[in-house]
PDB file of C-alpha atoms in Angstrom:
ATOM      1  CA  UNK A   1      68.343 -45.161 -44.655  1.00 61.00           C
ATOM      2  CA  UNK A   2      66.585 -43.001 -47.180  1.00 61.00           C
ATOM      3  CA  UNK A   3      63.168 -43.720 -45.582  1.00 63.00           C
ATOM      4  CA  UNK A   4      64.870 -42.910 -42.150  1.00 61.00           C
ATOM      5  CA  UNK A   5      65.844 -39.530 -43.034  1.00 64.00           C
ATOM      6  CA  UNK A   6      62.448 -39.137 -44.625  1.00 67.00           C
ATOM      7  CA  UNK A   7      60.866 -39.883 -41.527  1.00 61.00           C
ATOM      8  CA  UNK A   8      63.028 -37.383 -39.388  1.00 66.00           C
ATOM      9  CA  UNK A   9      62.175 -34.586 -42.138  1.00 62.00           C
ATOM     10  CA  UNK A  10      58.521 -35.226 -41.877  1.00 62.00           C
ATOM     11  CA  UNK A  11      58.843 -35.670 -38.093  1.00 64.00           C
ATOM     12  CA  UNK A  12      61.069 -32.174 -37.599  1.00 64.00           C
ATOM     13  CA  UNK A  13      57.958 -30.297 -39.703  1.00 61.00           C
ATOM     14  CA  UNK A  14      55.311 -31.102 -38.103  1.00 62.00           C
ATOM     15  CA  UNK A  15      56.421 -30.627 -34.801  1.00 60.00           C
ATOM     16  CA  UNK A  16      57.486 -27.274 -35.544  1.00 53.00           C
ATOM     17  CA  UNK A  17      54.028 -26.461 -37.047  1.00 48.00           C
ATOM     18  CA  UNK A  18      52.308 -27.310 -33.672  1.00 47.00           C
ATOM     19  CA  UNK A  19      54.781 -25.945 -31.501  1.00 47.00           C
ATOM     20  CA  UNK A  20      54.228 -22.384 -33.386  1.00 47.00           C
ATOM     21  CA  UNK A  21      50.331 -23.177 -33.338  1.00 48.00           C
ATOM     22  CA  UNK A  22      50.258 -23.494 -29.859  1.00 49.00           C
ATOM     23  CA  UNK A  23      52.715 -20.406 -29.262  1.00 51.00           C
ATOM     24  CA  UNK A  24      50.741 -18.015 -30.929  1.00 53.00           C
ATOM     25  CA  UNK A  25      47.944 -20.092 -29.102  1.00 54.00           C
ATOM     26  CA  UNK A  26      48.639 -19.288 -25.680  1.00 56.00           C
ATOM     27  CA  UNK A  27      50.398 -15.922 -26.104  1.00 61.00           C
ATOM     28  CA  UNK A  28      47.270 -14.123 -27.366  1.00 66.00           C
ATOM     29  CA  UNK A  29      45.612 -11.861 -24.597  1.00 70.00           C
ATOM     30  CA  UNK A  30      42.153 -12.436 -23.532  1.00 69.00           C
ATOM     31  CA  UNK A  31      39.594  -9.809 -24.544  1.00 71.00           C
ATOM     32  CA  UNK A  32      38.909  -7.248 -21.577  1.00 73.00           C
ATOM     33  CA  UNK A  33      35.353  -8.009 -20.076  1.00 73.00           C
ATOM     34  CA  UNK A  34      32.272  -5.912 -20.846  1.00 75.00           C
ATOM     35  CA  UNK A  35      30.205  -4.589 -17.939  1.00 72.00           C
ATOM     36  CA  UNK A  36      26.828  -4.234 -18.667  1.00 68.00           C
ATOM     37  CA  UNK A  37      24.125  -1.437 -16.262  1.00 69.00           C
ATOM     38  CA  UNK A  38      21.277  -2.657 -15.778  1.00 64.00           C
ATOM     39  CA  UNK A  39      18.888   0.518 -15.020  1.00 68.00           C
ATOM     40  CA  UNK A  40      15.402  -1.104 -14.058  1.00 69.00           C
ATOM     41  CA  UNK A  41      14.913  -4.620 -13.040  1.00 60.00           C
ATOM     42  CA  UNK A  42      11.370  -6.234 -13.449  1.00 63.00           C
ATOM     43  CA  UNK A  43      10.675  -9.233 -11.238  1.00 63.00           C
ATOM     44  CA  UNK A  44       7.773 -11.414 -12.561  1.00 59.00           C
ATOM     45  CA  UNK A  45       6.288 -14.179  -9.711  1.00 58.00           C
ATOM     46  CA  UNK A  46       7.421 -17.677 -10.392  1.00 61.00           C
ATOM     47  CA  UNK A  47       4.339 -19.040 -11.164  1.00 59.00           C
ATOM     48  CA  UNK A  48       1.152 -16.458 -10.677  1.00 81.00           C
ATOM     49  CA  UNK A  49      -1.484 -19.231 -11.173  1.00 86.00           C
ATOM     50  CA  UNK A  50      -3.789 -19.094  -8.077  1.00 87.00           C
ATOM     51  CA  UNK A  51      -5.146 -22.384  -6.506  1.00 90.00           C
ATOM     52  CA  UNK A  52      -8.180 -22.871  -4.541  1.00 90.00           C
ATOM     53  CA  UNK A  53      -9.994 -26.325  -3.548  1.00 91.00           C
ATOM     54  CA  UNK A  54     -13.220 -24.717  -3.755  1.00 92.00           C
ATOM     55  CA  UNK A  55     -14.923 -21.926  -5.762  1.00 91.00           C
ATOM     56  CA  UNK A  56     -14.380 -18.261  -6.259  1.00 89.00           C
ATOM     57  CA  UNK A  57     -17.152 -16.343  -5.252  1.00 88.00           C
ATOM     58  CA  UNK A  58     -15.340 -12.818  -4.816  1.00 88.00           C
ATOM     59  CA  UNK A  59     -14.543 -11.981  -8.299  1.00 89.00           C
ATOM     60  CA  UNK A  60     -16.210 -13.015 -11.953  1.00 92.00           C
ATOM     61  CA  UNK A  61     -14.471 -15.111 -14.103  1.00 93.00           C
ATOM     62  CA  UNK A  62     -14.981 -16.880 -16.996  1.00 94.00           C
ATOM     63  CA  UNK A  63     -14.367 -20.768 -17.464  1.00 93.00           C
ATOM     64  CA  UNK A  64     -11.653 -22.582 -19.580  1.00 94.00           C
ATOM     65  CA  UNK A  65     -12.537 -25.741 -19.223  1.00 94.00           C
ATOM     66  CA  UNK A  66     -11.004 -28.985 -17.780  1.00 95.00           C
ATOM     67  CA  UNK A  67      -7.493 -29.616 -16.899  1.00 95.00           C
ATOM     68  CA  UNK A  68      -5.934 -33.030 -16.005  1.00 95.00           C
ATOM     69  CA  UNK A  69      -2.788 -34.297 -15.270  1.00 94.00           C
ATOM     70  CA  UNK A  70      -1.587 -37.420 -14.489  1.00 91.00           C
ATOM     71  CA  UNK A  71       1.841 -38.972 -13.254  1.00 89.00           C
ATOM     72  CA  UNK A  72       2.685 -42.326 -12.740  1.00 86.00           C
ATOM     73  CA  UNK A  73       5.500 -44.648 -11.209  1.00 83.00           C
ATOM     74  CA  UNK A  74       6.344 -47.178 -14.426  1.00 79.00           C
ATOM     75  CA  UNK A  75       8.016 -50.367 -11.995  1.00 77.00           C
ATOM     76  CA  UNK A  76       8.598 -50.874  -7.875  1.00 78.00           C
ATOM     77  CA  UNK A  77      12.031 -49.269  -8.045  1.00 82.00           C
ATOM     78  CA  UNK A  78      11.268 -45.744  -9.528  1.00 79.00           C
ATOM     79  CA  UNK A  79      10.322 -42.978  -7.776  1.00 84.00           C
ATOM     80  CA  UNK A  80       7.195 -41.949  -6.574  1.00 85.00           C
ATOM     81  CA  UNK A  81       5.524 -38.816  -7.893  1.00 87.00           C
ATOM     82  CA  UNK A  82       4.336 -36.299  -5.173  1.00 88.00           C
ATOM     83  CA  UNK A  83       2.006 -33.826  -5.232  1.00 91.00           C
ATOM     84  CA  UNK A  84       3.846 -30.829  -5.584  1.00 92.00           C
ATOM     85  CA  UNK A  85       5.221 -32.425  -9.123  1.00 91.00           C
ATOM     86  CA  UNK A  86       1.267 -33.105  -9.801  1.00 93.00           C
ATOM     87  CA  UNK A  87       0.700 -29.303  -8.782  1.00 92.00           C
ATOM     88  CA  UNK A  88       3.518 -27.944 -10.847  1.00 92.00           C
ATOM     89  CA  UNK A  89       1.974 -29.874 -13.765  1.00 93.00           C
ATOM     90  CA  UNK A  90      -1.447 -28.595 -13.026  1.00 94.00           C
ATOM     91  CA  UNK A  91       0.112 -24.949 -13.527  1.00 93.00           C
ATOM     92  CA  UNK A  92       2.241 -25.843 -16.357  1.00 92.00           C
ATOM     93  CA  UNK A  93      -1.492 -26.463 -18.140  1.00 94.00           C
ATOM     94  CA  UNK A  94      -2.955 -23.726 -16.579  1.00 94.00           C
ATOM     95  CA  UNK A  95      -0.492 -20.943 -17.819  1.00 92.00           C
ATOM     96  CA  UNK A  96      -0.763 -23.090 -21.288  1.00 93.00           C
ATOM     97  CA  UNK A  97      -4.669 -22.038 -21.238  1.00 93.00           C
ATOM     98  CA  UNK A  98      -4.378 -18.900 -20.492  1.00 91.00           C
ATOM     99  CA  UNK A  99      -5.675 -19.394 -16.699  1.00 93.00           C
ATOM    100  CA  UNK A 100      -5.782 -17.148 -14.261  1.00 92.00           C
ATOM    101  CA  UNK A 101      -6.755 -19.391 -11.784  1.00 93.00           C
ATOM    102  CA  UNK A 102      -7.754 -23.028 -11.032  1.00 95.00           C
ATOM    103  CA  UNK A 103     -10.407 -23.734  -8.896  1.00 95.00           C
ATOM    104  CA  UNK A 104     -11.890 -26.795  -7.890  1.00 95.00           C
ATOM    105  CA  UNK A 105      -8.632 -28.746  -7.462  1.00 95.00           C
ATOM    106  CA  UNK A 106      -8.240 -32.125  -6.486  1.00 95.00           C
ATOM    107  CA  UNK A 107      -5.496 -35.071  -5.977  1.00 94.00           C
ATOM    108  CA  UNK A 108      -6.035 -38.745  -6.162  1.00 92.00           C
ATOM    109  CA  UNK A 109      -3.431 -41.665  -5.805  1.00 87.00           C
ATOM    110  CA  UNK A 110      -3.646 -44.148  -8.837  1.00 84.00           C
ATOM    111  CA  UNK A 111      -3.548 -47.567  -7.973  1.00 78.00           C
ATOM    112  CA  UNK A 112      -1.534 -50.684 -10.145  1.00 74.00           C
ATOM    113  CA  UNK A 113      -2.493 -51.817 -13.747  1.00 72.00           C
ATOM    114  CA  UNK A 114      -1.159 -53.009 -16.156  1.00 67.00           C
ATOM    115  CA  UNK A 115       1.019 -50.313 -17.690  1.00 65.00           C
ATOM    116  CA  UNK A 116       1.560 -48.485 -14.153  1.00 67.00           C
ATOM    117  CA  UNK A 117       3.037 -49.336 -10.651  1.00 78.00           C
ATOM    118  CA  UNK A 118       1.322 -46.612  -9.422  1.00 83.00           C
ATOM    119  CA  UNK A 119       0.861 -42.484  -9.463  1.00 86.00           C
ATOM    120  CA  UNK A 120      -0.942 -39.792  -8.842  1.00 91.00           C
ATOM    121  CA  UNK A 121      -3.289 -37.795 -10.817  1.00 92.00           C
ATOM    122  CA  UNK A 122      -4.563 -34.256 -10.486  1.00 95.00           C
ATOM    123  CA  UNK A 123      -7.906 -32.185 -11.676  1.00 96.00           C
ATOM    124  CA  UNK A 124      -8.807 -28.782 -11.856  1.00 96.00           C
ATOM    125  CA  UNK A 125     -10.713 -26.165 -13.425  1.00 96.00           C
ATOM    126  CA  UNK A 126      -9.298 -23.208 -15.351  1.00 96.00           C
ATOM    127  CA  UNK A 127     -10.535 -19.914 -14.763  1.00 95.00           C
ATOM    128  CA  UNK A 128     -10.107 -16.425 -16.299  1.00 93.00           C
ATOM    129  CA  UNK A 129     -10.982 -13.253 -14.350  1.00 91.00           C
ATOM    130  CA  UNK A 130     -13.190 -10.767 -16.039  1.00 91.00           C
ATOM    131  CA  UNK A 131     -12.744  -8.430 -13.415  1.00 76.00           C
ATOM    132  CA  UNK A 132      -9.634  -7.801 -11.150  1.00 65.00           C
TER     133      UNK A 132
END
């Protein structure tokens, strides 16, 4: 009996502490919301890398050397990469160098070996304009 009313003394104080925990808990007001101006707004192009398959030949630029990029498909039931996710890549490196621009930009499908189902791969050359 005395570990009974032990019990119900233990039981009676703890459930008192959560009950006032959650009380105060969910009577609290919520803090008013800030509203911020915004007085000029800047919008940057998503990715201002330029692409050409061939050469520049309107403006002088200087070279920054190689860039490629290669994705591959690891077993027959992933997904193939496409060339836009080759082309995103490209830029990724490009903006990485510094690049302006890539010229000189080409795509070819890689076949099966042994660590690859298969892929694509992607080349270009980085460019910096000296001139605008």
């Amino acid at each position: 009996m005395k570990h009974f009313s032990i019990l119900i003394l233990f039981a009676t104080l703890f459930s008192g502490c959560s009950m006032s925990f959650n009380y105060t808990f969910w009577s609290q007001k919520a803090p008013e919301p800030t509203v911020a101006v915004v007085k000029e707004m800047k919008i940057a192009p998503a990715n201002p890398l330029l692409m050409y398959e061939l050469d520049i030949t309107d403006r002088p630029y200087t070279s920054l050397g190689e860039i490629e990029v290669s994705l591959t498909k690891l077993n027959p039931w992933g997904k193939e990469p496409t060339k836009e996710e080759a082309e995103a890549k490209l830029k990724e490196e490009g903006l990485k160098k510094g690049a302006d621009a890539l010229i000189f930009v080409r795509y070819e499908k890689v076949g099966v070996s042994y660590n690859r189902w298969s892929g694509i791969a992607a080349h270009a050359h980085a460019v910096k304009f000296t001139r605008y």
